[in-house]
């Protein structure tokens, strides 16, 4: 088995070391605090894929006595390769050097070094002492600028200092880093030590493969949501023939129907959150965001889904496609009437389907002595906009949860400007028609046609998700 690379993440207190470890390893169990000195002991965290540990990062306490530590090291005259271990042996009983000994312990055991600084502040003498200490250890090392503010005036100064001391350096905002930025950092680590190059290249390759699996699984989760939501029906028997009793059952079923749809959405979001390893951290959207509003809120349907024109065109295309299938089966004897009729019916449905809860199918059965009352059924909801609103909400949630750095501990706030801002409104007509055909097939009971469409739908969703995650252009 290949050796697992180990890196000690070191630096001054409260520079964001724990945040870097948390985001790199996608582990929101790493304690992150704004209070300096919270980390007292070295704690390893690993990047794992399929249960296999690929690389370890060790969260460490911050330097407390860098000037004194450097002075001792500059006066050391023993074998260079034993200097760090000798420093620990000499000072481990001295409480003043407790943190310095602890953070250097993994370095003495041949770990590589990731030195973290807050690049939004100026360089200080203690920083220069810390960098010189790390240079004297002789271990492979990379510097990471983790800016806590938008200030960039000091970046050139930091980079000039790093050029003298480190094998590589880069900027990495641990609270905003995306998957691609994590990969960039891991790739940079490949080049600070030749012996680790192959192991770290394998880490990068395994993470990229794992990411593709996550996208596939996320697309399947969204398709599963559509499958269940678009075919959802609820029924109940009202006692007796009293119309008021039937109306009460109808009203109760509509409320339950909305609740069930919301539950299906929550299940999909839970699935997406788990795919991106957000276990402890709450990445749910805040109440005032569109994606967090109730599925049936007027505002949700105004901002998400398709415009009336887009919806009409998509439905006309889907209706015509199914009509053409009927005409084809009739060997031309219908003169294309089903193609024309399907297109017109779809277009009209799209024109009237941009309001929530319109076209909710409610069947009120006649009195039945066998049942002792009337059977009332609600659903499926044939409003053509429902599917696109569900898709937009799922894709917005995906965008948020998949890009959410594990070091961030505040709640997400996704702001959308006015107008149609969902993903599906930006799709071309062919993609929208494909999903409309899926809805028509599901609700008409053509299960084989719906299944046949799924590979293409999965590819559309995967591409949409990949596009949301493309590296940001400079």
Coordinates of N, CA and C in Angstrom, one line a residue, residues 377-471:
X377 N -60.2 11.9 -4.2 CA -58.8 11.8 -4.6 C -58.3 13.1 -5.0
X378 N -57.1 13.4 -4.6 CA -56.4 14.7 -4.9 C -55.1 14.3 -5.6
X379 N -54.9 14.9 -6.8 CA -53.6 14.7 -7.5 C -53.8 13.7 -8.6
X380 N -52.9 13.5 -9.5 CA -51.6 14.3 -9.5 C -51.8 15.7 -9.9
X381 N -50.9 16.6 -9.5 CA -50.9 18.0 -9.9 C -50.4 18.1 -11.3
X382 N -51.3 18.5 -12.2 CA -50.9 18.5 -13.6 C -50.4 19.9 -14.1
X383 N -50.3 20.8 -13.1 CA -49.8 22.1 -13.5 C -48.4 22.0 -14.1
X384 N -48.2 22.3 -15.4 CA -46.9 22.1 -16.0 C -45.8 22.9 -15.4
X385 N -46.1 23.9 -14.7 CA -45.0 24.7 -14.1 C -44.4 24.0 -12.9
X386 N -45.1 23.1 -12.3 CA -44.7 22.5 -11.0 C -43.3 21.9 -11.3
X387 N -43.1 21.1 -12.4 CA -41.9 20.4 -12.6 C -40.7 21.4 -12.6
X388 N -40.9 22.5 -13.4 CA -39.8 23.4 -13.5 C -39.5 24.2 -12.2
X389 N -40.5 24.5 -11.4 CA -40.3 25.1 -10.1 C -39.5 24.1 -9.2
X390 N -39.9 22.8 -9.2 CA -39.2 21.8 -8.4 C -37.7 21.7 -8.9
X391 N -37.5 21.7 -10.2 CA -36.2 21.6 -10.8 C -35.3 22.8 -10.3
X392 N -35.9 24.0 -10.5 CA -35.1 25.2 -10.1 C -34.8 25.2 -8.6
X393 N -35.7 24.8 -7.8 CA -35.4 24.8 -6.3 C -34.4 23.7 -6.0
X394 N -34.4 22.6 -6.7 CA -33.4 21.6 -6.4 C -32.0 22.0 -6.9
X395 N -32.0 22.6 -8.1 CA -30.7 23.0 -8.6 C -30.1 24.2 -7.8
X396 N -31.0 25.1 -7.3 CA -30.5 26.2 -6.5 C -29.9 25.6 -5.2
X397 N -30.6 24.7 -4.6 CA -30.1 24.1 -3.4 C -28.8 23.3 -3.6
X398 N -28.8 22.6 -4.8 CA -27.5 21.9 -5.1 C -26.4 22.9 -5.2
X399 N -26.6 24.0 -5.9 CA -25.5 25.0 -6.1 C -25.0 25.5 -4.8
X400 N -25.9 25.7 -3.8 CA -25.5 26.2 -2.5 C -24.8 25.1 -1.7
X401 N -25.3 24.0 -1.6 CA -24.8 23.0 -0.7 C -23.5 22.4 -1.3
X402 N -23.3 22.3 -2.6 CA -22.1 21.7 -3.2 C -21.0 22.7 -3.1
X403 N -21.3 24.0 -3.1 CA -20.2 25.0 -3.1 C -19.9 25.5 -1.6
X404 N -20.6 25.0 -0.7 CA -20.5 25.5 0.7 C -19.3 25.0 1.4
X405 N -18.3 25.8 1.6 CA -17.1 25.3 2.3 C -17.4 24.8 3.7
X406 N -16.8 23.7 4.1 CA -17.1 23.1 5.4 C -16.7 23.9 6.6
X407 N -15.8 24.9 6.3 CA -15.4 25.8 7.4 C -16.4 26.8 7.8
X408 N -17.3 27.1 6.8 CA -18.4 28.1 7.1 C -19.4 27.6 8.1
X409 N -19.7 28.4 9.1 CA -20.6 28.0 10.1 C -21.8 28.9 10.2
X410 N -21.9 29.9 9.4 CA -23.1 30.7 9.4 C -24.1 30.1 8.4
X411 N -25.4 30.6 8.5 CA -26.4 30.1 7.6 C -26.3 30.7 6.2
X412 N -26.6 29.9 5.2 CA -26.5 30.4 3.8 C -27.6 31.5 3.5
X413 N -27.3 32.5 2.7 CA -28.3 33.5 2.3 C -28.1 33.7 0.8
X414 N -29.0 33.1 0.0 CA -28.9 33.2 -1.4 C -29.9 34.2 -1.9
X415 N -29.4 35.3 -2.5 CA -30.3 36.4 -2.9 C -30.4 36.3 -4.4
X416 N -31.7 36.4 -4.8 CA -32.0 36.4 -6.3 C -32.6 37.8 -6.7
X417 N -32.1 38.4 -7.7 CA -32.8 39.7 -8.2 C -34.1 39.4 -8.8
X418 N -34.8 40.5 -9.2 CA -36.1 40.3 -9.7 C -36.1 39.6 -11.1
X419 N -37.2 39.1 -11.5 CA -37.3 38.4 -12.8 C -37.0 36.9 -12.7
X420 N -37.2 36.2 -13.8 CA -37.0 34.8 -13.8 C -35.5 34.5 -13.5
X421 N -35.2 33.8 -12.4 CA -33.8 33.6 -12.1 C -33.5 32.1 -11.9
X422 N -34.4 31.3 -12.2 CA -34.2 29.8 -12.1 C -33.3 29.4 -13.2
X423 N -32.7 28.2 -13.0 CA -31.8 27.6 -14.0 C -32.5 27.2 -15.3
X424 N -33.8 26.7 -15.2 CA -34.5 26.1 -16.3 C -34.9 27.2 -17.3
X425 N -35.1 28.4 -16.9 CA -35.5 29.5 -17.8 C -34.4 29.8 -18.8
X426 N -33.2 29.4 -18.4 CA -32.0 29.6 -19.3 C -31.7 28.5 -20.2
X427 N -32.5 27.4 -20.1 CA -32.3 26.2 -20.9 C -32.8 26.5 -22.3
X428 N -32.3 25.7 -23.3 CA -32.9 25.9 -24.7 C -34.1 25.0 -24.7
X429 N -34.9 25.2 -25.8 CA -36.2 24.5 -26.0 C -36.1 23.0 -25.9
X430 N -35.0 22.5 -26.5 CA -34.9 21.0 -26.6 C -34.9 20.4 -25.2
X431 N -34.1 21.0 -24.3 CA -34.0 20.5 -22.9 C -35.3 20.6 -22.2
X432 N -36.0 21.7 -22.4 CA -37.3 21.9 -21.7 C -38.3 20.9 -22.2
X433 N -38.3 20.7 -23.5 CA -39.3 19.8 -24.1 C -39.1 18.4 -23.6
X434 N -37.8 18.0 -23.4 CA -37.5 16.7 -22.9 C -38.1 16.4 -21.6
X435 N -38.0 17.4 -20.7 CA -38.5 17.2 -19.4 C -40.1 17.3 -19.4
X436 N -40.6 18.1 -20.3 CA -42.1 18.0 -20.5 C -42.6 16.7 -20.9
X437 N -41.9 16.1 -21.9 CA -42.2 14.7 -22.3 C -42.2 13.7 -21.2
X438 N -41.2 14.0 -20.3 CA -41.1 13.1 -19.1 C -42.3 13.2 -18.2
X439 N -42.8 14.5 -18.0 CA -43.9 14.7 -17.1 C -45.2 14.1 -17.8
X440 N -45.4 14.3 -19.1 CA -46.5 13.8 -19.8 C -46.5 12.2 -19.7
X441 N -45.3 11.6 -19.9 CA -45.3 10.2 -19.8 C -45.6 9.6 -18.5
X442 N -45.1 10.3 -17.4 CA -45.4 9.9 -16.1 C -46.9 10.0 -15.7
X443 N -47.5 11.1 -16.1 CA -48.9 11.3 -15.7 C -49.9 10.6 -16.6
X444 N -49.4 10.1 -17.7 CA -50.3 9.3 -18.6 C -50.1 7.8 -18.3
X445 N -49.1 7.5 -17.4 CA -48.9 6.1 -17.1 C -48.0 5.4 -18.1
X446 N -47.2 6.1 -18.9 CA -46.3 5.5 -19.8 C -45.0 5.3 -19.2
X447 N -44.9 4.3 -18.2 CA -43.7 4.2 -17.5 C -42.5 3.8 -18.3
X448 N -42.6 3.0 -19.3 CA -41.5 2.7 -20.2 C -40.9 3.9 -20.9
X449 N -41.8 4.8 -21.3 CA -41.3 6.0 -22.0 C -40.6 6.9 -21.0
X450 N -41.1 7.0 -19.8 CA -40.4 7.8 -18.8 C -39.1 7.3 -18.5
X451 N -39.0 5.9 -18.3 CA -37.7 5.3 -18.0 C -36.7 5.5 -19.2
X452 N -37.2 5.4 -20.4 CA -36.3 5.6 -21.6 C -35.7 7.0 -21.6
X453 N -36.5 8.0 -21.1 CA -36.0 9.4 -21.1 C -34.9 9.7 -20.1
X454 N -34.9 8.9 -19.0 CA -34.1 9.2 -17.9 C -32.6 9.4 -18.2
X455 N -32.0 8.5 -19.0 CA -30.5 8.8 -19.3 C -30.2 10.1 -19.8
X456 N -31.1 10.6 -20.8 CA -30.9 11.9 -21.3 C -31.2 13.0 -20.3
X457 N -32.2 12.8 -19.5 CA -32.5 13.8 -18.4 C -31.4 13.9 -17.4
X458 N -30.8 12.7 -17.1 CA -29.7 12.7 -16.1 C -28.5 13.5 -16.7
X459 N -28.2 13.3 -18.0 CA -27.1 14.0 -18.6 C -27.4 15.5 -18.6
X460 N -28.6 15.9 -18.8 CA -28.9 17.4 -18.8 C -28.7 17.9 -17.4
X461 N -29.1 17.2 -16.4 CA -29.0 17.7 -15.0 C -27.5 17.7 -14.6
X462 N -26.8 16.6 -15.0 CA -25.3 16.6 -14.7 C -24.6 17.7 -15.3
X463 N -24.9 18.1 -16.6 CA -24.3 19.2 -17.2 C -24.6 20.5 -16.5
X464 N -25.9 20.7 -16.1 CA -26.3 21.9 -15.4 C -25.5 22.0 -14.1
X465 N -25.4 20.9 -13.4 CA -24.7 20.9 -12.1 C -23.2 21.2 -12.3
X466 N -22.6 20.6 -13.4 CA -21.2 20.9 -13.7 C -21.0 22.3 -14.0
X467 N -21.9 22.9 -14.8 CA -21.7 24.3 -15.2 C -21.8 25.2 -14.0
X468 N -22.6 24.9 -13.0 CA -22.7 25.7 -11.8 C -21.4 25.6 -11.0
X469 N -20.6 24.6 -11.3 CA -19.4 24.4 -10.5 C -18.1 24.7 -11.3
X470 N -18.2 25.2 -12.5 CA -17.1 25.6 -13.2 C -16.2 26.6 -12.5
X471 N -14.9 26.5 -12.7 CA -14.0 27.5 -12.0 C -14.4 28.9 -12.4

